[in-house]
Structures are given as structure tokens and as C-alpha cells.
């Protein structure tokens, strides 16, 4: 164990030039667009002649998150390094971080300890500009909507129905609810409006689900931004915006290549919110990694009830990809919280609390095995204060249910610490799997799909749609959007819609307050409770302690 | 002459790999951060060992702009190519374009015809992300201001006094005047607010005037964003934001290297608005080019009364640089408009109108020669329909006043078309110049500085400060900002403050309505009339016709 911070560890390692990493990964030189020496975009069209690899996909997901932290990204990085360590050709496919959290609460999205992707400063700061490009496209469309209305509103848009918000890649609560277009007739048309953080933009989801430029343009064109006074949807295509938006995104759709501290190639590309969107990296990145590497490690946001479910039922179903093995990450600390222990008491050994927390883990594992028919291994992300007795509780419970399980210390040891897990993953990924199946069928009603998710995945009874949501469901079905998959936006901390109900609750309904159409992304968002699409800064934002010296060295980033 | 569009011409040329351009320019490989094959950022600290060049600086400015167009950027590019053409080691230093105009009115900022910088698509679309970084820094500071107030307002900020606006790099009139912080106590504090376009952010001006990272941080720290209830200024430093802002700008402060169609190296870096800021590329880029090249061609925005004046009195004075020669660009078409011809009648030959328009040109030339003591050449940017008789009017008038003058067809012929102008520029730049002097002294009052500008540069009588501006002048002087240079924001179309008064009017006052402090940039903006800091989109924005095909080829960009 070490007392170095993440940024200090990252800065100790001299990264390899990215073209060497690319060569190792099988990416030809002419497919690379370098962004400095350690980042590159890949033109995936130049990869078509490459020999296909084994193409095994490993999905990393987790128990329901707790404030104790599960270290899912760190485990993903460590597992990919572990696969490299045992001699396999591995690659990572992860999400890009947003600037908002970097300057808000301390913490980035590049792993931690000895399991990080680098250059972590760049990855956390602008990276290759994808999020800015998405923001620009989002805000161009917003400007075109209001400009259309300002110049006569030929499309007869009902300004009260505009669902398209502007975005900024920053935590800025002041912008959640605004009135714009003030100041008289030369300054637009006054209306209620608001901002989301960029990663909550539908364009982020569209970029992440698009197969290529053609698909991107079609999805952009079909995004519904408002309704006219006849209640018919108005799309970005109606506003003639799709070509310009796609032009702004021409580089952003190319996946970004970086490396881990142990020089495993990593594609970091796309980062949609895991509540109002599907919360995993781009289809292009996942497929590119699967084309190049024998083992691709990818991560889904939040717990398996949200992240893995959406990966499987939305992304996987759309893109025709399926994990060959799933790692469900758990920590002793987090299991203790699911067993009722408070965050302040986590350092106390408490095997009984671990045991009491296990039903949360088991429900996620059961879902993945029984609902989806997948090969699952539990990966215990080891922390310094974990006792052997506590670890044994998890190991024994898994053994009893014939669930593969491995302990890994990736934070302290990197890939070496995940070598057992890596071996087990290779074993599982090469075993036969049951036939592909999904949690719900697309050709059922919205109500039925939601009921199925609540009962099969969350372990509850039914979805209760409030009046507004029932009305929206009827409208969406009438407009022909009824067969889209559902993207549930609910608290990640519980199987239920109430953050405090940890563990594995039973006998509950999930209340759906609102439905939102993401016609370009191709799903319907079902909101259970108030979902925050624009975070705020804390009283002492991380920004106050971030600094750069005259030589360009950054401190306080993590 | 050709009928190809700018983008078609640009796409016909195969650019050289940017490391070859860099090598030719004397930039060592390890100073380059590649952004793809044809763009690179330069770490200027790695250039210090390079042998110094002649370091001659050529400033390109113009007569008062007209709707006929003067082609100042095209002339700058053509002149740099012309200097290369006659065998000199030349380099360009230009501004970066904003996305707003690209998607608004047809037109970019990369030159035109056979005098362009490339890759023009990339330069016009995100480029290396500098504007996005500036926007992010600007908006982080905005979020930190409102967050400070939300969490108790320890600095006692008067929310009505907040002058710091949020920005977006888009033409979006809907955001000019807004009310934000609505929706109750969890969503900020309601107040009147508004957006500027990113290039109007003070951070853009700061980045362009900063000598290095240290200077950047100091300037960022001293930016005044609001006043407290005791009417004392609140700075970004008071909010502990300077380190985070500088961190966001760590790459943006590095100049960007590209090339012209004729492979002359070009630094394109920074693009502050020419009204509420000083309107020229970064000091870092200008000095880097001067360090590397024998002849650096740079451009100042608008006419010489605004752009060149600010280049000389603000940028040049702060950075200790001075042009060795100045090119004043004029066109026969524009002179006709200054002579009273309407835009629709410009194709009619009209030597008398050219003659009637000459006083505008002559006043600019006289200012540069007499007020600043500079070597000046008039560069006539030739258009297809110009007659020899019309051209002769200009040539003869210049000859009579002993003003060097050359005709150049850079749009149609590129560098070859500017070879005579280039020769004349070399001749002038190597002649002795009078001692450095400025239009006004810094240690006079704000009123005196403004009076001096109106009488010496604009050819009028006095500056008339309205009551609010007089009060602001007194406050700024009391707060110790009285010795800053003045950045006048007035119409670019006239020496006066009224756009319609073309030519060379006399006997007028200029009314100053408002003063704004840019303490980080280090100047006081004096607003004559309504200055637009957020443009709007036209009825049919260019965005509607911009498209990209499945192969990634862009059309409709120009």
C-alpha cells in the first residue's frame, strides 16, 4: 500500500508513445489521428482489413452503489491489466469523464491507485474535445429552434412544448431553471427554459449508440425537440439541422485511444449519464475494441439493475453485442452498508453485516444469470481494512451458490492484483452461454415493459405510472414510439425508487412520474422520482484547490 | 479567375504533414503536440534555444470596413505567401474563428480563394479546442460566483453588480437577456443575467495578452467579476478560481501551427472580439512567429482606427512589440462605398466615387504615419470588376502623397499575386522608423485619453461621456484603474460613432455611454453606442446547408 495520490502515481509513470500502443493493439499508423504524444483518435474505417480477434466481451458491473464506493472503473482497469498480465491480448472500453464533477467534488473517472488510465490530467480536462463538440452541437440545435420561432415559426412550434435544453459541461445549478428571450422583440421570444449538463444531452446518447456517420445523421435527424400546436413532434430534421450537427461531431464519433499505467490499450469514448441515458461508452469503441482485442473489458454505470440492464436491453440489443462474461464488483465495505452499517463505522470488522448485505449482491448475480443467461463472476475489490473473516463470508456464500468469485487488489497492485480474476474471466468467457435473451420484449406496451423490469430485475411488484406518465405513454404509443426500449431513471442506491432502501427489498412498487422521448437515441426515459440533470457545486468546490504551476504541472486535480 | 468555392479550392490541395512545416519553420520536433497530421500546438518554452531571426513584424490593417468587403485576412495570407514566394522566411499570425459565424452567416475566417490557411474545415470547426477551453473556464468562473452566493455569500457580493456573463460559442440571441436561478432555494438565487459569445469573454482577451502561464494566472486572478455592497471589486482571485481557470487553459495558451495553401507556416491563435476587446491574435503567437521567422504577417480587426489603434496602443504597448511596416488594405469597391455608391451599384465603373472615397484611406494612412511614426504601404486587394482607371485613381493619389502602394490579386493568384507587395514590404520593413510613440499617454485621465483618441485618430472633436460613463470613470480612477489603456467599442463602419457616416467626416463628437472594466486583460472598454456581444442567426442560417457525407466529406461550409 502507498500513500501517494492518484495523480502522483500517474505522474510517476512514463507513458509509451501512443503510436507504440496502437501498433501493439493492431491499429495501423494511417488509422491514427494523434492528439499530442499520448492520445489518438482512431478512424475505424481503416481497421476493416485487420484480422478479427477472438472478440470476447467482459462487462464489469456492480452491486447497488453505496457512499463507501465500489471502485468499478478501477476494477475494470485492473482487470484489463490483469488480462495483459496473464498474457492475453486485452483492451479497455470506458466512458469519458465530464468536467463538471472534476471541478465539483474531488474525483475523476480514470480509475485509481495502480489501476488508472493515463494521461489522467488530459482525460479529465477537455481530452480530445468530444464533450465540447457534443455541447456545441446541442447548443446549435437549441439556437436553431429559437431562431426558427423568432423568424416567424413556420413549423408552428408550441414554445411551451420545447423539450430540447441547452447544455454546459459544468455543475451549475443556477441554470437549472431560467427564463430566456427577454429584452424585447430583437432578443428572441420569452419562454421558460433550462440547462442540463452536457453528458445528459440526447446527442451524447446518440453518439454512443450510433454505428457510424450514416447512423449518426439518421439518429440526429429523428431527435424530437418540441411539438407543434397539433401535438405532432418536431424533429431536428424538420429544422434542417442534422447535417450541421453531424459535421460538428465528425471527430467526436471517432474513439479515443490511450493506455493504462501498465500499457494496456484503452478506448475512452462517450459518457452518457447513467440515469436519463444508458450510461456506457460508445458502440463504436466497444466494437472497435472487440475487433482488435481478444478480451475487451467494458463497464456499465451504477449497479447491475441500471447499468448492466441498460447495457443488455438497450445497447447490446441495438448493436447486436453480448458479454461473454460479466464481473459483478462488490466490496466488503459496501456490503456492510447494505447490511445496515453507517459510513462512519465501516472500519470496524463486522462479518455479520457483510452477510446481511449479501442479498443485494445475490439478486444482481441471479438477474444476470437467470434473466439474461450470462456467465457471471463476482469480483471483490479488496480494501486495506478488509479482514479475512469478512472476505470469507462472501467467498463462502458464493461457493454455496456455485458462483465463481475472486478477490482482487487492483488499487494497490494493478494487473498483478487481478491475475486470478483475469484467469477466471478467461475461463468463463470461453464457456458456452445460454441463448441471448432480454429482460422484456420490445413489442409489449410501455406499461408492460416497466412492470417486467420492476418484477424481474428490481424484485418488486409493479410500475405505478402517475397520471401524467400514463397520458405520455398513450401519446407515445399513438405516435408510434411504443416499441422503443425503456431507459429507467431512478435512484442507483436501491432496487426500489427510494435511495434509503438498501439491501434487497421486496414487495414494493416503483412510481413512474414522467416519460421522456429520446427518439434519436431510440429509447423512452421513464423517470422514477426527481432526476437531476444538472448537478450543483458543493460549498467548497474542488476547483478552489486545483492549480497549475509556471511549468505546467497540475496539482489538486485528485 | 475561377468559379470554385473556397472549400473546393482548399480540398484540392494536399497539405504537407505539419511536422515538415514545423521543421521548415525551425520548430524542433519535441516542441510539437500534434493534433492529427495537419495541426499542432507548440510548446514555446522548447524554442528558447532556437537562433533568433530578423523578427520583422508586418501589421495588416484596412480602411473602414464596408459591406463590399476588404479581404483583410485574404490579403494577410496572400502577403505571407508572397513573402515566401520571393524567398523570404515568412510566417503568419492570425486569429482563430468562432463557430457562431460559421453556422450563422456564410463565411469563415481562414482567408479565401488561393489565399487560405488549411485545413480550413478543422480551423473553422473546434480546431484544437481553444475556444471551448476558454468557454469552459469562463463558465466555471460563472458557476463559482453563483455557487458562492448560493452557499451564503461570504464575500457580500451585490448580485445586481455581477458583470461576469456566461458564454457559448454560438450565435444565440435567445440568451442575450435571461433570468436564472429560478425554481426555489435549491436552484440558486434568482437574478438578471445574460450570455455573450465566447470570443467576447474577457478570458479570451486575457489569453491573448498573457506572456506565459505565470502572467495568465495573474491576469485571471485580477479579473473583476462583481462588486460587494461596499462597492469594492470582487475578483476571480477572491473566489479562488484562478488556478482552476489556468488549468483549464493550459493547452489553449499554446499557439496552433497550420499552413497556407502554399505551405507558409501559420500560427492561428486566439480571437478576441474586435469591439469589446482588442481584436488581434495572441501575444504568444505573434512573439513566437517573430522569434522564428524573418517576416511575420499579422492582422488587426476592423479598420485601422479600431484594430490597428488597439494593436499599437494596447497589445503592442503591453507586449513591447511594434510593426516594422504596416499594410493598409483597400479595395476599389470599398472606396466607392466610402465615396457614396450603394452596394448594388458597385459593379459600375466609377472612378469619381473612388476618388471621393479616398479621404477615408488617407486619414488611416496619415494616422499610422504621423501619430505612430510607422512605415506604411497601401495594399489594393484587386477584384475582378476593378477597372484600370479606378485602380489608377488610388495609385496616383498615393504617389502624390508619397505613399507606397501596390496592387495584389491574392484571391486569384495567391502568393504570386502579392509578390510586388511583398517586395515593397521587405523594403519598408528594413528602413529606419521613427521612435515608438502612442496615440495617448497612460497617465492621463480617462476623459483625456478618450478626447485624444477622438481628435487624433478619428478626426473629430471630443469624447462626450454620458452621466453614467462619467460616474464610472470617476469610480474606476478612484479604484486605481485610471491608468489602464482604453479599448473603444464603437461602430467599425465610420470614424464617428454612427455607422452611416462613411468617408472621412469632420467636426463631430463621439458619445461614450458606458465604461466596462477588463482588469485582467488590462484595459477599460469605452462603449460608444449599443455593442452587440451576442450575435443572432439569420432567417436561413448557414447551418441549414452544411452537411457531411458518410465518408466524412463536408459541404456547404463556405
Coordinates of N, CA, C and O in Angstrom, one line a residue, chain B residues 270-331:
Chain B
X270 N -6.0 32.4 -30.7 CA -6.8 33.5 -30.0 C -7.6 34.3 -31.0 O -7.2 34.5 -32.1
X271 N -8.7 34.7 -30.5 CA -9.6 35.5 -31.4 C -10.5 36.4 -30.7 O -11.7 36.2 -30.8
X272 N -10.0 37.4 -29.9 CA -10.9 38.3 -29.2 C -11.8 39.1 -30.1 O -11.3 39.6 -31.1
X273 N -13.0 39.4 -29.7 CA -13.8 40.3 -30.4 C -13.1 41.6 -30.6 O -12.3 42.1 -29.7
X274 N -13.3 42.3 -31.7 CA -12.6 43.5 -32.0 C -13.3 44.7 -31.5 O -12.8 45.8 -31.6
X275 N -14.5 44.6 -30.9 CA -15.1 45.8 -30.3 C -14.9 45.8 -28.8 O -14.2 46.7 -28.3
X276 N -15.4 44.9 -28.0 CA -15.2 45.0 -26.6 C -13.9 44.4 -26.2 O -13.5 44.3 -25.0
X277 N -13.1 43.9 -27.1 CA -11.7 43.6 -26.8 C -10.8 44.1 -27.9 O -11.2 45.0 -28.7
X278 N -9.5 43.7 -27.9 CA -8.6 44.4 -28.8 C -8.5 43.8 -30.2 O -7.8 44.3 -31.0
X279 N -9.1 42.6 -30.4 CA -9.2 42.1 -31.8 C -8.0 41.7 -32.5 O -8.0 41.8 -33.8
X280 N -7.0 41.1 -31.9 CA -5.9 40.5 -32.6 C -5.5 39.2 -32.0 O -5.8 38.9 -30.8
X281 N -4.7 38.4 -32.7 CA -4.3 37.1 -32.2 C -3.4 37.3 -31.0 O -3.0 38.4 -30.6
X282 N -3.0 36.2 -30.4 CA -2.3 36.2 -29.1 C -0.9 36.8 -29.2 O -0.2 36.7 -30.2
X283 N -0.5 37.4 -28.1 CA 0.9 37.9 -27.9 C 1.9 36.7 -28.1 O 2.9 36.8 -28.8
X284 N 1.5 35.6 -27.5 CA 2.4 34.4 -27.6 C 2.6 34.0 -29.1 O 3.8 33.7 -29.5
X285 N 1.6 34.0 -29.8 CA 1.7 33.6 -31.3 C 2.5 34.6 -32.0 O 3.4 34.3 -32.8
X286 N 2.3 35.9 -31.8 CA 3.0 36.9 -32.5 C 4.5 36.9 -32.2 O 5.3 36.9 -33.1
X287 N 4.8 36.7 -30.9 CA 6.2 36.7 -30.5 C 6.9 35.4 -31.0 O 8.1 35.4 -31.3
X288 N 6.1 34.3 -30.9 CA 6.7 33.1 -31.4 C 7.1 33.2 -32.9 O 8.1 32.8 -33.3
X289 N 6.1 33.7 -33.7 CA 6.4 33.9 -35.1 C 7.6 34.8 -35.3 O 8.4 34.5 -36.1
X290 N 7.6 35.9 -34.6 CA 8.7 36.8 -34.7 C 10.1 36.2 -34.3 O 11.1 36.6 -34.9
X291 N 10.0 35.3 -33.4 CA 11.2 34.6 -33.0 C 11.7 33.6 -34.1 O 12.9 33.5 -34.3
X292 N 10.8 33.0 -34.8 CA 11.1 32.0 -35.8 C 11.4 32.5 -37.2 O 12.2 32.1 -37.9
X293 N 10.5 33.5 -37.6 CA 10.5 33.9 -39.0 C 11.2 35.3 -39.2 O 11.3 36.1 -38.2
X294 N 11.7 35.5 -40.3 CA 12.2 36.9 -40.6 C 11.1 37.9 -40.8 O 11.3 39.0 -40.4
X295 N 10.0 37.4 -41.4 CA 8.9 38.3 -41.6 C 7.6 37.7 -41.1 O 7.2 36.7 -41.6
X296 N 7.0 38.3 -40.1 CA 5.7 37.8 -39.5 C 4.6 38.7 -40.0 O 4.7 40.0 -39.8
X297 N 3.6 38.2 -40.6 CA 2.5 38.9 -41.1 C 1.3 38.7 -40.1 O 0.9 37.6 -39.8
X298 N 0.8 39.8 -39.5 CA -0.3 39.7 -38.6 C -1.4 40.7 -38.9 O -1.1 41.6 -39.7
X299 N -2.6 40.4 -38.4 CA -3.7 41.2 -38.8 C -4.4 41.8 -37.6 O -4.5 41.1 -36.5
X300 N -4.9 43.0 -37.7 CA -5.8 43.6 -36.7 C -7.2 43.7 -37.2 O -7.4 44.0 -38.4
X301 N -8.2 43.5 -36.3 CA -9.6 43.6 -36.7 C -10.1 44.9 -37.2 O -9.5 46.0 -36.9
X302 N -11.2 44.9 -38.0 CA -11.8 46.2 -38.4 C -10.9 47.1 -39.1 O -9.9 46.7 -39.7
X303 N -11.2 48.4 -39.1 CA -10.4 49.4 -39.8 C -9.2 49.8 -38.8 O -9.2 49.5 -37.7
X304 N -8.3 50.6 -39.4 CA -7.1 51.0 -38.6 C -7.4 51.9 -37.4 O -6.7 51.9 -36.4
X305 N -8.6 52.6 -37.4 CA -8.9 53.4 -36.3 C -9.3 52.6 -35.1 O -9.1 53.0 -33.9
X306 N -9.7 51.3 -35.3 CA -10.0 50.4 -34.2 C -8.9 49.4 -34.0 O -8.3 49.3 -33.0
X307 N -8.8 48.5 -35.1 CA -7.9 47.4 -34.9 C -6.4 47.8 -34.8 O -5.8 47.3 -33.8
X308 N -5.9 48.6 -35.7 CA -4.5 49.0 -35.6 C -4.3 49.8 -34.4 O -3.3 49.7 -33.7
X309 N -5.2 50.7 -34.1 CA -5.0 51.6 -32.9 C -4.9 50.7 -31.6 O -4.0 50.9 -30.8
X310 N -5.8 49.7 -31.5 CA -5.7 48.8 -30.3 C -4.4 47.9 -30.4 O -3.8 47.6 -29.3
X311 N -4.1 47.5 -31.6 CA -2.9 46.7 -31.7 C -1.7 47.5 -31.2 O -0.8 47.0 -30.4
X312 N -1.6 48.8 -31.5 CA -0.5 49.6 -31.2 C -0.6 50.1 -29.7 O 0.4 50.0 -29.0
X313 N -1.7 50.6 -29.3 CA -1.8 51.3 -28.0 C -2.1 50.3 -26.9 O -1.8 50.6 -25.7
X314 N -2.6 49.1 -27.2 CA -2.9 48.1 -26.1 C -1.9 47.0 -26.3 O -1.0 46.8 -25.5
X315 N -2.0 46.1 -27.3 CA -1.2 44.9 -27.4 C 0.3 45.3 -27.5 O 1.1 44.7 -26.8
X316 N 0.6 46.2 -28.5 CA 2.0 46.5 -28.7 C 2.6 47.1 -27.5 O 3.8 46.8 -27.1
X317 N 1.9 48.0 -26.9 CA 2.4 48.7 -25.7 C 2.7 47.7 -24.6 O 3.7 47.8 -23.9
X318 N 1.7 46.8 -24.3 CA 1.9 45.8 -23.2 C 3.0 44.9 -23.5 O 3.7 44.5 -22.6
X319 N 3.1 44.4 -24.7 CA 4.0 43.3 -25.1 C 5.3 43.8 -25.5 O 6.3 43.0 -25.7
X320 N 5.5 45.1 -25.7 CA 6.7 45.6 -26.2 C 7.1 45.2 -27.6 O 8.2 45.0 -28.0
X321 N 6.1 45.2 -28.5 CA 6.3 44.9 -29.9 C 5.8 46.0 -30.7 O 4.8 46.7 -30.4
X322 N 6.4 46.2 -31.9 CA 6.0 47.3 -32.8 C 6.1 46.8 -34.2 O 7.1 46.1 -34.6
X323 N 5.2 47.1 -35.1 CA 5.3 46.7 -36.5 C 6.5 47.4 -37.2 O 6.7 48.6 -36.9
X324 N 7.2 46.7 -38.0 CA 8.2 47.3 -38.8 C 7.7 47.9 -40.1 O 8.3 48.7 -40.8
X325 N 6.5 47.4 -40.5 CA 5.8 48.0 -41.6 C 4.3 47.7 -41.4 O 3.9 46.7 -40.8
X326 N 3.5 48.6 -42.0 CA 2.0 48.4 -41.9 C 1.4 48.4 -43.3 O 1.8 49.3 -44.1
X327 N 0.6 47.4 -43.6 CA -0.1 47.4 -44.9 C -1.6 47.8 -44.6 O -2.2 47.2 -43.8
X328 N -2.0 48.9 -45.3 CA -3.4 49.3 -45.1 C -4.1 48.8 -46.4 O -3.8 49.2 -47.5
X329 N -5.0 47.8 -46.1 CA -5.7 47.2 -47.3 C -6.9 48.1 -47.7 O -7.7 48.6 -46.8
X330 N -7.0 48.2 -49.0 CA -8.2 48.9 -49.5 C -8.6 48.2 -50.8 O -7.8 47.5 -51.4
X331 N -9.9 48.3 -51.1 CA -10.4 47.8 -52.4 C -11.1 49.0 -53.1 O -11.6 49.9 -52.5

